[in-house]
Coordinates of C-alpha atoms in Angstrom, one line a residue:
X29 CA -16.0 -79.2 1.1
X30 CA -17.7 -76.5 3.3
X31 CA -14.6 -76.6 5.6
X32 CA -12.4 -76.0 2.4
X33 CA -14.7 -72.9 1.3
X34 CA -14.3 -71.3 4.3
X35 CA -10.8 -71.8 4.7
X36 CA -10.6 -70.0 1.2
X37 CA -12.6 -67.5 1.8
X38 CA -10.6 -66.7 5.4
X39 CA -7.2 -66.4 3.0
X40 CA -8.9 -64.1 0.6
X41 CA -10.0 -61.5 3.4
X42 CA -6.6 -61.5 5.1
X43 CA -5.0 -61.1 1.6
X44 CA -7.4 -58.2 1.0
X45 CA -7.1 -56.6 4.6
X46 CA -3.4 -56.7 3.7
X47 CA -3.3 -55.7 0.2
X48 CA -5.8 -52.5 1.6
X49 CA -2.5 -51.9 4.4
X50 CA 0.2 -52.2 2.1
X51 CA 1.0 -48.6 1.9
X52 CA 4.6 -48.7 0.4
X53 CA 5.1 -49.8 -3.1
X54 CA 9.1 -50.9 -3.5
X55 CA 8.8 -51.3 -7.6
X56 CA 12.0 -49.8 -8.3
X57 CA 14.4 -51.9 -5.5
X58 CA 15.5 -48.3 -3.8
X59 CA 15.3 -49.9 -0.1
X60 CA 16.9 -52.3 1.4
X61 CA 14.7 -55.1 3.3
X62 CA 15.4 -53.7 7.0
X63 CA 14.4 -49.7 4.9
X64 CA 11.4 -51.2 3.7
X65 CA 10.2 -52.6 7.2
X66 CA 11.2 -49.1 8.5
X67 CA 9.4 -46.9 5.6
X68 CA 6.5 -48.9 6.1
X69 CA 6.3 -48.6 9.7
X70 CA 6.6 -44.8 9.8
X71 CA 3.7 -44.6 7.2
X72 CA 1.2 -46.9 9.2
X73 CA 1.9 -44.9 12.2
X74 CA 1.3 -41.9 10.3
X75 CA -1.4 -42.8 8.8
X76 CA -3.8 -44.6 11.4
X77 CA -2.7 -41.7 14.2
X78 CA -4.3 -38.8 11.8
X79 CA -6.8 -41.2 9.7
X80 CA -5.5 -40.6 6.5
X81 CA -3.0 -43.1 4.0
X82 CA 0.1 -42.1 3.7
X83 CA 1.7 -43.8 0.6
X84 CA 5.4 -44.1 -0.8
X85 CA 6.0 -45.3 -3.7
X86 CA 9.1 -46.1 -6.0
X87 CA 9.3 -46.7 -9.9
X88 CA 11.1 -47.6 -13.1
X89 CA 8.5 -47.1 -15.3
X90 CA 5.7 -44.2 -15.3
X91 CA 3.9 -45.0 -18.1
X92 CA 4.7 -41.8 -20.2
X93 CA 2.9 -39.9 -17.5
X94 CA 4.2 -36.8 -15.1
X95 CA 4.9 -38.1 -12.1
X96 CA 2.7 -36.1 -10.5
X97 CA -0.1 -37.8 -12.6
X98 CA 0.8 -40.9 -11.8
X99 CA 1.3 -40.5 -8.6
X100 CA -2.3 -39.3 -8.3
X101 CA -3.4 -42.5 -10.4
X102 CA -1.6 -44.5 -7.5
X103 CA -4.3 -43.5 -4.9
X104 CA -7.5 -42.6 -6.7
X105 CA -7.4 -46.4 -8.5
X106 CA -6.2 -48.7 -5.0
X107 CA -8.7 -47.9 -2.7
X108 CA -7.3 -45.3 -0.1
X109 CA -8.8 -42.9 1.5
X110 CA -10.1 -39.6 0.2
X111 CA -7.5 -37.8 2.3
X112 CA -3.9 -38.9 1.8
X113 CA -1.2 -38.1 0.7
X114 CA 1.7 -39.6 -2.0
X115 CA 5.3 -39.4 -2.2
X116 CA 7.0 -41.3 -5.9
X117 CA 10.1 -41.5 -6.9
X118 CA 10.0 -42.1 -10.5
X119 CA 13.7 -43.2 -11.5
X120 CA 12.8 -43.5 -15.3
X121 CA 12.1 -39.4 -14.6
X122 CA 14.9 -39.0 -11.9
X123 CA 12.2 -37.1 -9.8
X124 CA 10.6 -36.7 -6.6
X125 CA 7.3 -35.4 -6.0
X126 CA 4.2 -35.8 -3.9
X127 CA 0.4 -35.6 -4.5
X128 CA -2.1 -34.6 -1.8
X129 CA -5.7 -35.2 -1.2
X130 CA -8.9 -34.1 0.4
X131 CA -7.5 -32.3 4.1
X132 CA -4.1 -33.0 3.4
X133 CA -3.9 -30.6 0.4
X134 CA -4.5 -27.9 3.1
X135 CA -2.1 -29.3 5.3
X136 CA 0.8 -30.1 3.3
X137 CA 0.7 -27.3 1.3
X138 CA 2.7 -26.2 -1.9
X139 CA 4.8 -24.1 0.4
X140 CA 5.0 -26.9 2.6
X141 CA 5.9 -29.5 0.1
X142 CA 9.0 -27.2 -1.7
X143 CA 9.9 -27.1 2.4
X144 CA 10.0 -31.1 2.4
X145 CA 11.9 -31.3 -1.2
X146 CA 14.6 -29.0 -0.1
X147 CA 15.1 -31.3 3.4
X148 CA 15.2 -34.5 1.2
X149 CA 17.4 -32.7 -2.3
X150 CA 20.9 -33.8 -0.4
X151 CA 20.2 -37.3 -0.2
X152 CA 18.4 -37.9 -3.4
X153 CA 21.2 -36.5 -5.4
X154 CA 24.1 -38.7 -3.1
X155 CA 21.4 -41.6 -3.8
X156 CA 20.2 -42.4 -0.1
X157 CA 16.8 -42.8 -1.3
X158 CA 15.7 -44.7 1.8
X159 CA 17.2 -41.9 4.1
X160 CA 15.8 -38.9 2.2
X161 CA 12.4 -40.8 2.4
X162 CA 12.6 -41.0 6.1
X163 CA 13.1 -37.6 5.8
X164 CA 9.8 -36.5 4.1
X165 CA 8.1 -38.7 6.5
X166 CA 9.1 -37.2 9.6
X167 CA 8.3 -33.6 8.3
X168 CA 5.1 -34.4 7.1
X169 CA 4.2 -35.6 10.4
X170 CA 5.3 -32.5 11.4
X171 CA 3.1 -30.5 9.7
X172 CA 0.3 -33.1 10.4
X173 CA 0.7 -31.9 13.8
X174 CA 1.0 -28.1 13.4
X175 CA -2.8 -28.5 11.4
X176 CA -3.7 -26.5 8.2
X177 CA -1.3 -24.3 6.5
X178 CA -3.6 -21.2 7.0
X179 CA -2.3 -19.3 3.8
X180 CA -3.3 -22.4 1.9
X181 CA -7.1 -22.8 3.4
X182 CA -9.9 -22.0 1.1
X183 CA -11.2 -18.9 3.1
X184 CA -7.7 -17.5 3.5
X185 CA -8.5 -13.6 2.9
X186 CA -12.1 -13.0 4.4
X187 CA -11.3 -11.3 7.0
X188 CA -9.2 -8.9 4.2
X189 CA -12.3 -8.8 2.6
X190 CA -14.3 -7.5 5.6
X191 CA -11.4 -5.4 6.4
X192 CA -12.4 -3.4 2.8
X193 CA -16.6 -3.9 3.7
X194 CA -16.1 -1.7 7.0
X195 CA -14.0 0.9 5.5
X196 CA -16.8 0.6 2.3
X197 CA -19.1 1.6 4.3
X198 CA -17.3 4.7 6.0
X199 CA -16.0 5.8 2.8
X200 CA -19.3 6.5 0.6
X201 CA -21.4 8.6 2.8
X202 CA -18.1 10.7 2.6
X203 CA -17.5 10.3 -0.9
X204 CA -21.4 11.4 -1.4
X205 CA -20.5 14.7 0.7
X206 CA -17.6 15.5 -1.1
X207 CA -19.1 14.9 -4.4
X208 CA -22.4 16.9 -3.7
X209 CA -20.2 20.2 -2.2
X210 CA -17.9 19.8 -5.5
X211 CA -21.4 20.0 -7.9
X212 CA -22.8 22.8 -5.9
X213 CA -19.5 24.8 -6.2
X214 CA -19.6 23.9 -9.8
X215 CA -23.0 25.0 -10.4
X216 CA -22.7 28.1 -8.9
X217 CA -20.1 29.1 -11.5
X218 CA -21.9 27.8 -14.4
X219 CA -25.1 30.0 -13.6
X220 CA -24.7 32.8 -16.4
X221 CA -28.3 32.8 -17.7
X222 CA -30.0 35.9 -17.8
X223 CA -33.8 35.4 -17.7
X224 CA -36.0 36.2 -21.1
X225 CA -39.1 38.4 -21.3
X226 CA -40.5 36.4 -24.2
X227 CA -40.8 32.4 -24.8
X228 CA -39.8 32.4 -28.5
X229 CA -35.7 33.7 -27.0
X230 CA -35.7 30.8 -25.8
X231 CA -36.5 28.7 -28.4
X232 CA -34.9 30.8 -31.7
X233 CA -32.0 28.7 -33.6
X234 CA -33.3 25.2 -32.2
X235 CA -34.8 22.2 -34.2
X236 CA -36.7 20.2 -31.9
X237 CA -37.6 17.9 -34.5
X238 CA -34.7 15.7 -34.0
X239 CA -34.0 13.2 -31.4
X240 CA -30.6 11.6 -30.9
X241 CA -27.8 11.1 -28.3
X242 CA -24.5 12.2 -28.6
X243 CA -21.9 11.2 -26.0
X244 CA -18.3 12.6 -26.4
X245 CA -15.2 11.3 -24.8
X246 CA -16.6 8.3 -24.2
X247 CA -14.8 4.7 -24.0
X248 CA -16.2 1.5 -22.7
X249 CA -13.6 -1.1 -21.7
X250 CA -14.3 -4.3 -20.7
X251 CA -11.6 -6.7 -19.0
X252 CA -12.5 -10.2 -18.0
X253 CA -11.6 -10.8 -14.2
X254 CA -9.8 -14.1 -14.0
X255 CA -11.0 -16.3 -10.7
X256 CA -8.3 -17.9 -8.6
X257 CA -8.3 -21.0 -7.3
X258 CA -8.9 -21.4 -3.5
X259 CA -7.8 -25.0 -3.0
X260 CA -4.1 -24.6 -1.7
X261 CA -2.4 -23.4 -4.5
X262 CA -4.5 -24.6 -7.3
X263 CA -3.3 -28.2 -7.4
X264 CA -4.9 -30.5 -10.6
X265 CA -7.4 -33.1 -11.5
X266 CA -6.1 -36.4 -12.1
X267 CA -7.5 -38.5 -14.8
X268 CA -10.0 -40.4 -12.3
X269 CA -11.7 -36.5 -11.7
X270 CA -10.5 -36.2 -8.1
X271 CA -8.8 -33.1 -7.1
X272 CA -5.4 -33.3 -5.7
X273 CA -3.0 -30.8 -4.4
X274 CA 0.9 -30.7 -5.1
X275 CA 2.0 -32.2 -7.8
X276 CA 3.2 -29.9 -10.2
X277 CA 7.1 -30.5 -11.9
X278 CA 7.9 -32.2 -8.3
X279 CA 12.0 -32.0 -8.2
X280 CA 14.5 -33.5 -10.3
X281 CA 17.6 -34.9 -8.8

């Protein structure tokens, strides 16, 4: 009996470890048997050489969702890591799209991403799924390589920012200058008053009894500053609450 336990329990383990590995998702019969062993292949390469899961998977039915949502749904329910990234095909949609995570929304980037749709459009529309596939695999291991799309990082624009900080600082001392030598010349032609022998001239004609402020020509406007996102092109929240990157309408074919 204890033998037959363990023997069980052996099975479920290697059924997990390879349910956890199974990175490509067939469900809508795009690939033949020998472009499944392929597909696969490249995606366990990818994904153990830059520790991340790289995922492809194919549909006929996504449950009345965007395929970007479902997409993300894919990975944030199966137990991947937090940085991966997705490629569906959603045949019930007839588009393409993939769905980043953690790093790789940096690295595969919304610019990125049109980049890999435009190399795979030709075969998706001539229905060489198996080939355009290959396709996006091989160029996101490209960019793997090249790192972080820069533009896309969540910093992108500090050193603009200190740019405009220096020149702050050179610019108000002379604004302060110029503004002072523009009052002074300003005063000067304003200073018509002839001086009074007696204190009542100077107070004849005025009611000091009454206290208000008066401001003429004056408009405030107020405008609400809208915050951009810094996370690679915005991206979305799928419906677990993890952020993902890409996304979007993906590409129809």
């Amino acid at each position: 009996m204890k033998r037959f336990v363990l023997v069980l329990l052996c099975l479920l383990m290697l059924a997990s470890s390879a349910l956890a590995t199974n990175r490509v998702a067939d469900k809508a019969n795009l690939f033949s048997p020998s472009d499944l062993s392929t597909i696969s292949q490249l995606c366990d390469t990818i994904s153990e050489q830059y520790d991340i899961d790289c995922v492809v998977a194919t549909t006929n039915d996504s449950r009345g969702m965007s395929a970007g949502m479902y997409a993300a749904d894919l990975v944030d329910y199966n137990g991947f890591k937090k940085d991966n990234v997705i490629l569906v095909i959603a045949m019930d949609q007839r588009k393409y799209v993939a769905v980043t995570t953690g790093s790789c929304e940096y690295t595969l980037s919304d610019d990125r991403l049109e980049e890999i749709y435009d190399a795979m459009e030709s075969s998706m529309k001539n229905g060489r799924y198996a080939s355009a596939v290959k396709t996006a695999l091989n160029r996101i291991e490209r960019y793997l390589q090249m790192g972080p799309d820069k533009a896309a990082l969540p910093h992108h624009g500090e050193a603009v920012t200190e740019r405009i900080g220096k020149a702050a600082v050179y610019a108000v001392p002379v604004a302060l200058i110029i503004g002072w030598i523009i009052a002074a010349v300003q005063k000067g032609k304003m200073n018509t008053m002839r001086r009074q022998e007696q204190a009542v001239n100077y107070t004849d004609g005025v009611r000091l009894n009454v206290s208000r402020d008066i401001y003429l020509y004056t408009t405030t406007v107020r405008r609400r500053i809208e915050q951009k996102s810094s996370s690679g092109g915005g991206g979305f929240t799928g419906s677990s609450g993890t952020h993902h990157g890409g996304g979007g309408s993906g590409r129809s074919f």
